[in-house]
mmCIF file with all atom_site columns, C-alpha atoms and ligand atoms in Angstrom:
data_model
loop_
_atom_site.group_PDB
_atom_site.id
_atom_site.type_symbol
_atom_site.label_atom_id
_atom_site.label_alt_id
_atom_site.label_comp_id
_atom_site.label_asym_id
_atom_site.label_entity_id
_atom_site.label_seq_id
_atom_site.pdbx_PDB_ins_code
_atom_site.Cartn_x
_atom_site.Cartn_y
_atom_site.Cartn_z
_atom_site.occupancy
_atom_site.B_iso_or_equiv
_atom_site.pdbx_formal_charge
_atom_site.auth_seq_id
_atom_site.auth_comp_id
_atom_site.auth_asym_id
_atom_site.auth_atom_id
_atom_site.pdbx_PDB_model_num
ATOM   1   C  CA  . UNK D 1 1   ? 58.236 152.438 21.753 1.00 0.00 ? 1   UNK D CA  1
ATOM   2   C  CA  . UNK D 1 2   ? 57.958 148.785 20.697 1.00 0.00 ? 2   UNK D CA  1
ATOM   3   C  CA  . UNK D 1 3   ? 61.631 148.181 19.986 1.00 0.00 ? 3   UNK D CA  1
ATOM   4   C  CA  . UNK D 1 4   ? 63.058 150.033 22.994 1.00 0.00 ? 4   UNK D CA  1
ATOM   5   C  CA  . UNK D 1 5   ? 64.760 147.788 25.562 1.00 0.00 ? 5   UNK D CA  1
ATOM   6   C  CA  . UNK D 1 6   ? 64.148 150.276 28.385 1.00 0.00 ? 6   UNK D CA  1
ATOM   7   C  CA  . UNK D 1 7   ? 60.443 150.602 27.525 1.00 0.00 ? 7   UNK D CA  1
ATOM   8   C  CA  . UNK D 1 8   ? 60.297 146.798 27.690 1.00 0.00 ? 8   UNK D CA  1
ATOM   9   C  CA  . UNK D 1 9   ? 62.045 146.923 31.054 1.00 0.00 ? 9   UNK D CA  1
ATOM   10  C  CA  . UNK D 1 10  ? 59.496 149.494 32.315 1.00 0.00 ? 10  UNK D CA  1
ATOM   11  C  CA  . UNK D 1 11  ? 56.716 147.162 31.116 1.00 0.00 ? 11  UNK D CA  1
ATOM   12  C  CA  . UNK D 1 12  ? 58.280 144.233 32.998 1.00 0.00 ? 12  UNK D CA  1
ATOM   13  C  CA  . UNK D 1 13  ? 59.026 142.399 29.757 1.00 0.00 ? 13  UNK D CA  1
ATOM   14  C  CA  . UNK D 1 14  ? 62.775 142.187 30.406 1.00 0.00 ? 14  UNK D CA  1
ATOM   15  C  CA  . UNK D 1 15  ? 64.290 141.438 33.811 1.00 0.00 ? 15  UNK D CA  1
ATOM   16  C  CA  . UNK D 1 16  ? 66.030 144.095 35.866 1.00 0.00 ? 16  UNK D CA  1
ATOM   17  C  CA  . UNK D 1 17  ? 67.447 144.590 39.334 1.00 0.00 ? 17  UNK D CA  1
ATOM   18  C  CA  . UNK D 1 18  ? 65.184 147.456 40.326 1.00 0.00 ? 18  UNK D CA  1
ATOM   19  C  CA  . UNK D 1 19  ? 66.604 149.798 42.960 1.00 0.00 ? 19  UNK D CA  1
ATOM   20  C  CA  . UNK D 1 20  ? 63.869 152.453 43.029 1.00 0.00 ? 20  UNK D CA  1
ATOM   21  C  CA  . UNK D 1 21  ? 60.542 152.991 41.292 1.00 0.00 ? 21  UNK D CA  1
ATOM   22  C  CA  . UNK D 1 22  ? 57.706 155.480 41.455 1.00 0.00 ? 22  UNK D CA  1
ATOM   23  C  CA  . UNK D 1 23  ? 54.997 156.644 39.041 1.00 0.00 ? 23  UNK D CA  1
ATOM   24  C  CA  . UNK D 1 24  ? 57.449 158.604 36.872 1.00 0.00 ? 24  UNK D CA  1
ATOM   25  C  CA  . UNK D 1 25  ? 60.921 157.060 37.078 1.00 0.00 ? 25  UNK D CA  1
ATOM   26  C  CA  . UNK D 1 26  ? 62.628 153.722 37.583 1.00 0.00 ? 26  UNK D CA  1
ATOM   27  C  CA  . UNK D 1 27  ? 66.222 152.995 38.578 1.00 0.00 ? 27  UNK D CA  1
ATOM   28  C  CA  . UNK D 1 28  ? 67.942 149.670 37.948 1.00 0.00 ? 28  UNK D CA  1
ATOM   29  C  CA  . UNK D 1 29  ? 71.457 148.286 37.918 1.00 0.00 ? 29  UNK D CA  1
ATOM   30  C  CA  . UNK D 1 30  ? 73.338 148.445 34.624 1.00 0.00 ? 30  UNK D CA  1
ATOM   31  C  CA  . UNK D 1 31  ? 73.680 144.977 33.083 1.00 0.00 ? 31  UNK D CA  1
ATOM   32  C  CA  . UNK D 1 32  ? 77.336 145.708 32.186 1.00 0.00 ? 32  UNK D CA  1
ATOM   33  C  CA  . UNK D 1 33  ? 78.640 147.657 35.184 1.00 0.00 ? 33  UNK D CA  1
ATOM   34  C  CA  . UNK D 1 34  ? 81.665 149.893 34.650 1.00 0.00 ? 34  UNK D CA  1
ATOM   35  C  CA  . UNK D 1 35  ? 82.170 150.591 38.360 1.00 0.00 ? 35  UNK D CA  1
ATOM   36  C  CA  . UNK D 1 36  ? 81.187 148.731 41.574 1.00 0.00 ? 36  UNK D CA  1
ATOM   37  C  CA  . UNK D 1 37  ? 78.006 150.818 41.645 1.00 0.00 ? 37  UNK D CA  1
ATOM   38  C  CA  . UNK D 1 38  ? 76.532 151.456 38.212 1.00 0.00 ? 38  UNK D CA  1
ATOM   39  C  CA  . UNK D 1 39  ? 72.840 152.194 38.256 1.00 0.00 ? 39  UNK D CA  1
ATOM   40  C  CA  . UNK D 1 40  ? 70.667 153.833 35.629 1.00 0.00 ? 40  UNK D CA  1
ATOM   41  C  CA  . UNK D 1 41  ? 67.681 156.075 36.290 1.00 0.00 ? 41  UNK D CA  1
ATOM   42  C  CA  . UNK D 1 42  ? 65.181 156.689 33.495 1.00 0.00 ? 42  UNK D CA  1
ATOM   43  C  CA  . UNK D 1 43  ? 61.796 158.308 32.997 1.00 0.00 ? 43  UNK D CA  1
ATOM   44  C  CA  . UNK D 1 44  ? 59.119 155.662 32.484 1.00 0.00 ? 44  UNK D CA  1
ATOM   45  C  CA  . UNK D 1 45  ? 57.905 157.608 29.474 1.00 0.00 ? 45  UNK D CA  1
ATOM   46  C  CA  . UNK D 1 46  ? 60.007 157.266 26.325 1.00 0.00 ? 46  UNK D CA  1
ATOM   47  C  CA  . UNK D 1 47  ? 62.267 160.197 25.349 1.00 0.00 ? 47  UNK D CA  1
ATOM   48  C  CA  . UNK D 1 48  ? 65.237 159.438 23.118 1.00 0.00 ? 48  UNK D CA  1
ATOM   49  C  CA  . UNK D 1 49  ? 67.583 161.819 24.944 1.00 0.00 ? 49  UNK D CA  1
ATOM   50  C  CA  . UNK D 1 50  ? 67.699 165.202 26.675 1.00 0.00 ? 50  UNK D CA  1
ATOM   51  C  CA  . UNK D 1 51  ? 67.060 166.721 23.209 1.00 0.00 ? 51  UNK D CA  1
ATOM   52  C  CA  . UNK D 1 52  ? 63.607 165.141 22.922 1.00 0.00 ? 52  UNK D CA  1
ATOM   53  C  CA  . UNK D 1 53  ? 61.598 168.079 24.333 1.00 0.00 ? 53  UNK D CA  1
ATOM   54  C  CA  . UNK D 1 54  ? 61.501 166.432 27.733 1.00 0.00 ? 54  UNK D CA  1
ATOM   55  C  CA  . UNK D 1 55  ? 59.046 168.332 29.944 1.00 0.00 ? 55  UNK D CA  1
ATOM   56  C  CA  . UNK D 1 56  ? 60.868 170.221 32.725 1.00 0.00 ? 56  UNK D CA  1
ATOM   57  C  CA  . UNK D 1 57  ? 58.760 168.477 35.356 1.00 0.00 ? 57  UNK D CA  1
ATOM   58  C  CA  . UNK D 1 58  ? 59.976 165.081 34.096 1.00 0.00 ? 58  UNK D CA  1
ATOM   59  C  CA  . UNK D 1 59  ? 63.593 166.305 34.164 1.00 0.00 ? 59  UNK D CA  1
ATOM   60  C  CA  . UNK D 1 60  ? 63.014 167.561 37.695 1.00 0.00 ? 60  UNK D CA  1
ATOM   61  C  CA  . UNK D 1 61  ? 61.638 164.204 38.776 1.00 0.00 ? 61  UNK D CA  1
ATOM   62  C  CA  . UNK D 1 62  ? 64.509 162.366 37.092 1.00 0.00 ? 62  UNK D CA  1
ATOM   63  C  CA  . UNK D 1 63  ? 67.358 164.455 38.536 1.00 0.00 ? 63  UNK D CA  1
ATOM   64  C  CA  . UNK D 1 64  ? 65.809 164.939 41.961 1.00 0.00 ? 64  UNK D CA  1
ATOM   65  C  CA  . UNK D 1 65  ? 65.733 161.167 42.510 1.00 0.00 ? 65  UNK D CA  1
ATOM   66  C  CA  . UNK D 1 66  ? 69.465 160.711 41.848 1.00 0.00 ? 66  UNK D CA  1
ATOM   67  C  CA  . UNK D 1 67  ? 70.384 161.266 45.527 1.00 0.00 ? 67  UNK D CA  1
ATOM   68  C  CA  . UNK D 1 68  ? 67.628 158.843 46.570 1.00 0.00 ? 68  UNK D CA  1
ATOM   69  C  CA  . UNK D 1 69  ? 69.105 156.146 44.327 1.00 0.00 ? 69  UNK D CA  1
ATOM   70  C  CA  . UNK D 1 70  ? 72.646 156.992 45.473 1.00 0.00 ? 70  UNK D CA  1
ATOM   71  C  CA  . UNK D 1 71  ? 71.547 156.560 49.077 1.00 0.00 ? 71  UNK D CA  1
ATOM   72  C  CA  . UNK D 1 72  ? 69.906 153.207 48.310 1.00 0.00 ? 72  UNK D CA  1
ATOM   73  C  CA  . UNK D 1 73  ? 73.160 152.088 46.629 1.00 0.00 ? 73  UNK D CA  1
ATOM   74  C  CA  . UNK D 1 74  ? 75.254 153.270 49.592 1.00 0.00 ? 74  UNK D CA  1
ATOM   75  C  CA  . UNK D 1 75  ? 77.255 155.919 47.736 1.00 0.00 ? 75  UNK D CA  1
ATOM   76  C  CA  . UNK D 1 76  ? 75.558 159.129 48.846 1.00 0.00 ? 76  UNK D CA  1
ATOM   77  C  CA  . UNK D 1 77  ? 78.316 159.763 51.436 1.00 0.00 ? 77  UNK D CA  1
ATOM   78  C  CA  . UNK D 1 78  ? 81.299 158.573 49.396 1.00 0.00 ? 78  UNK D CA  1
ATOM   79  C  CA  . UNK D 1 79  ? 80.132 160.334 46.247 1.00 0.00 ? 79  UNK D CA  1
ATOM   80  C  CA  . UNK D 1 80  ? 79.407 159.406 42.674 1.00 0.00 ? 80  UNK D CA  1
ATOM   81  C  CA  . UNK D 1 81  ? 79.449 160.678 39.093 1.00 0.00 ? 81  UNK D CA  1
ATOM   82  C  CA  . UNK D 1 82  ? 76.424 161.057 36.823 1.00 0.00 ? 82  UNK D CA  1
ATOM   83  C  CA  . UNK D 1 83  ? 76.597 160.883 33.032 1.00 0.00 ? 83  UNK D CA  1
ATOM   84  C  CA  . UNK D 1 84  ? 73.977 161.099 30.290 1.00 0.00 ? 84  UNK D CA  1
ATOM   85  C  CA  . UNK D 1 85  ? 75.315 160.083 26.894 1.00 0.00 ? 85  UNK D CA  1
ATOM   86  C  CA  . UNK D 1 86  ? 73.706 161.691 23.842 1.00 0.00 ? 86  UNK D CA  1
ATOM   87  C  CA  . UNK D 1 87  ? 74.130 160.728 20.193 1.00 0.00 ? 87  UNK D CA  1
ATOM   88  C  CA  . UNK D 1 88  ? 77.143 159.421 18.300 1.00 0.00 ? 88  UNK D CA  1
ATOM   89  C  CA  . UNK D 1 89  ? 79.919 161.436 19.907 1.00 0.00 ? 89  UNK D CA  1
ATOM   90  C  CA  . UNK D 1 90  ? 78.379 160.846 23.323 1.00 0.00 ? 90  UNK D CA  1
ATOM   91  C  CA  . UNK D 1 91  ? 78.441 157.084 22.536 1.00 0.00 ? 91  UNK D CA  1
ATOM   92  C  CA  . UNK D 1 92  ? 74.761 156.683 23.373 1.00 0.00 ? 92  UNK D CA  1
ATOM   93  C  CA  . UNK D 1 93  ? 73.730 153.081 22.689 1.00 0.00 ? 93  UNK D CA  1
ATOM   94  C  CA  . UNK D 1 94  ? 70.234 152.924 24.193 1.00 0.00 ? 94  UNK D CA  1
ATOM   95  C  CA  . UNK D 1 95  ? 67.993 155.640 22.819 1.00 0.00 ? 95  UNK D CA  1
ATOM   96  C  CA  . UNK D 1 96  ? 65.762 156.064 25.850 1.00 0.00 ? 96  UNK D CA  1
ATOM   97  C  CA  . UNK D 1 97  ? 66.910 158.921 28.087 1.00 0.00 ? 97  UNK D CA  1
ATOM   98  C  CA  . UNK D 1 98  ? 68.926 157.641 31.035 1.00 0.00 ? 98  UNK D CA  1
ATOM   99  C  CA  . UNK D 1 99  ? 71.342 158.922 33.642 1.00 0.00 ? 99  UNK D CA  1
ATOM   100 C  CA  . UNK D 1 100 ? 74.256 156.721 34.676 1.00 0.00 ? 100 UNK D CA  1
ATOM   101 C  CA  . UNK D 1 101 ? 75.070 156.835 38.400 1.00 0.00 ? 101 UNK D CA  1
ATOM   102 C  CA  . UNK D 1 102 ? 78.654 155.617 38.827 1.00 0.00 ? 102 UNK D CA  1
ATOM   103 C  CA  . UNK D 1 103 ? 80.334 155.084 42.175 1.00 0.00 ? 103 UNK D CA  1
ATOM   104 C  CA  . UNK D 1 104 ? 81.806 152.712 44.706 1.00 0.00 ? 104 UNK D CA  1
ATOM   105 C  CA  . UNK D 1 105 ? 85.304 153.729 43.577 1.00 0.00 ? 105 UNK D CA  1
ATOM   106 C  CA  . UNK D 1 106 ? 87.176 156.952 42.886 1.00 0.00 ? 106 UNK D CA  1
ATOM   107 C  CA  . UNK D 1 107 ? 86.434 158.068 39.360 1.00 0.00 ? 107 UNK D CA  1
ATOM   108 C  CA  . UNK D 1 108 ? 89.297 159.038 37.043 1.00 0.00 ? 108 UNK D CA  1
ATOM   109 C  CA  . UNK D 1 109 ? 90.365 162.664 36.887 1.00 0.00 ? 109 UNK D CA  1
ATOM   110 C  CA  . UNK D 1 110 ? 89.116 164.416 33.776 1.00 0.00 ? 110 UNK D CA  1
ATOM   111 C  CA  . UNK D 1 111 ? 86.465 163.693 31.165 1.00 0.00 ? 111 UNK D CA  1
ATOM   112 C  CA  . UNK D 1 112 ? 88.416 164.348 27.989 1.00 0.00 ? 112 UNK D CA  1
ATOM   113 C  CA  . UNK D 1 113 ? 88.112 162.782 24.519 1.00 0.00 ? 113 UNK D CA  1
ATOM   114 C  CA  . UNK D 1 114 ? 88.865 159.153 23.730 1.00 0.00 ? 114 UNK D CA  1
ATOM   115 C  CA  . UNK D 1 115 ? 92.478 158.353 22.855 1.00 0.00 ? 115 UNK D CA  1
HETATM 116 P  P1  . LIG U 2 .   ? 74.492 154.457 26.839 1.00 0.00 ? 1   LIG U P1  1
HETATM 117 O  O1  . LIG U 2 .   ? 75.786 154.097 26.151 1.00 0.00 ? 1   LIG U O1  1
HETATM 118 O  O2  . LIG U 2 .   ? 74.626 155.708 27.646 1.00 0.00 ? 1   LIG U O2  1
HETATM 119 O  O3  . LIG U 2 .   ? 73.340 154.484 25.882 1.00 0.00 ? 1   LIG U O3  1
HETATM 120 O  O4  . LIG U 2 .   ? 74.271 153.331 27.915 1.00 0.00 ? 1   LIG U O4  1
HETATM 121 C  C1  . LIG U 2 .   ? 73.333 152.305 27.825 1.00 0.00 ? 1   LIG U C1  1
HETATM 122 C  C2  . LIG U 2 .   ? 73.570 151.422 29.022 1.00 0.00 ? 1   LIG U C2  1
HETATM 123 O  O5  . LIG U 2 .   ? 72.487 150.535 29.149 1.00 0.00 ? 1   LIG U O5  1
HETATM 124 C  C3  . LIG U 2 .   ? 74.846 150.557 28.925 1.00 0.00 ? 1   LIG U C3  1
HETATM 125 O  O6  . LIG U 2 .   ? 75.693 150.859 30.043 1.00 0.00 ? 1   LIG U O6  1
HETATM 126 C  C4  . LIG U 2 .   ? 74.297 149.135 28.971 1.00 0.00 ? 1   LIG U C4  1
HETATM 127 O  O7  . LIG U 2 .   ? 75.139 148.258 29.675 1.00 0.00 ? 1   LIG U O7  1
HETATM 128 C  C5  . LIG U 2 .   ? 72.960 149.320 29.646 1.00 0.00 ? 1   LIG U C5  1
HETATM 129 N  N1  . LIG U 2 .   ? 71.941 148.313 29.347 1.00 0.00 ? 1   LIG U N1  1
HETATM 130 C  C6  . LIG U 2 .   ? 71.561 147.882 28.117 1.00 0.00 ? 1   LIG U C6  1
HETATM 131 N  N2  . LIG U 2 .   ? 70.562 146.980 28.237 1.00 0.00 ? 1   LIG U N2  1
HETATM 132 C  C7  . LIG U 2 .   ? 70.301 146.860 29.577 1.00 0.00 ? 1   LIG U C7  1
HETATM 133 C  C8  . LIG U 2 .   ? 69.392 146.082 30.342 1.00 0.00 ? 1   LIG U C8  1
HETATM 134 N  N3  . LIG U 2 .   ? 68.513 145.244 29.769 1.00 0.00 ? 1   LIG U N3  1
HETATM 135 N  N4  . LIG U 2 .   ? 69.416 146.215 31.701 1.00 0.00 ? 1   LIG U N4  1
HETATM 136 C  C9  . LIG U 2 .   ? 70.288 147.041 32.284 1.00 0.00 ? 1   LIG U C9  1
HETATM 137 N  N5  . LIG U 2 .   ? 71.172 147.807 31.614 1.00 0.00 ? 1   LIG U N5  1
HETATM 138 C  C10 . LIG U 2 .   ? 71.190 147.722 30.274 1.00 0.00 ? 1   LIG U C10 1
HETATM 139 ZN ZN1 . LIG U 2 .   ? 61.935 153.616 25.540 1.00 0.00 ? 2   LIG U ZN1 1
#
């Protein structure tokens, strides 16, 4: 996808603080962190969201590397929260499937609607 910032990041065309990379996925720190640890993990291949007929093996590779990234970021013991925003109500802003890994602090109780 030519106009996708995360595809450009995968291609090395935009800078990133890369935490983990293999043939299928890459994890990098969020440019606008919401918590002390805020890292994104994405498939290298472009899928707009979980609704984009993502092959189960890609989903398996993506989710199974979350603990690896959490360990590299030092939050595997303390814990973390993962989020994948989808569409308008999910407030997705980058339309390349990604999982947020949030940690380094205690997350708020609840995940209810915006005020
Ligand atoms: P979402 O709202 O779930 O689509 O989240 C997209 C996330 O991508 C936001 O938290 C942004 O701060 C983050 N982001 C956007 N561009 C970059 C970039 N070039 N490098 C790292 N993170 C980015
Ligand atoms: Zn993309």
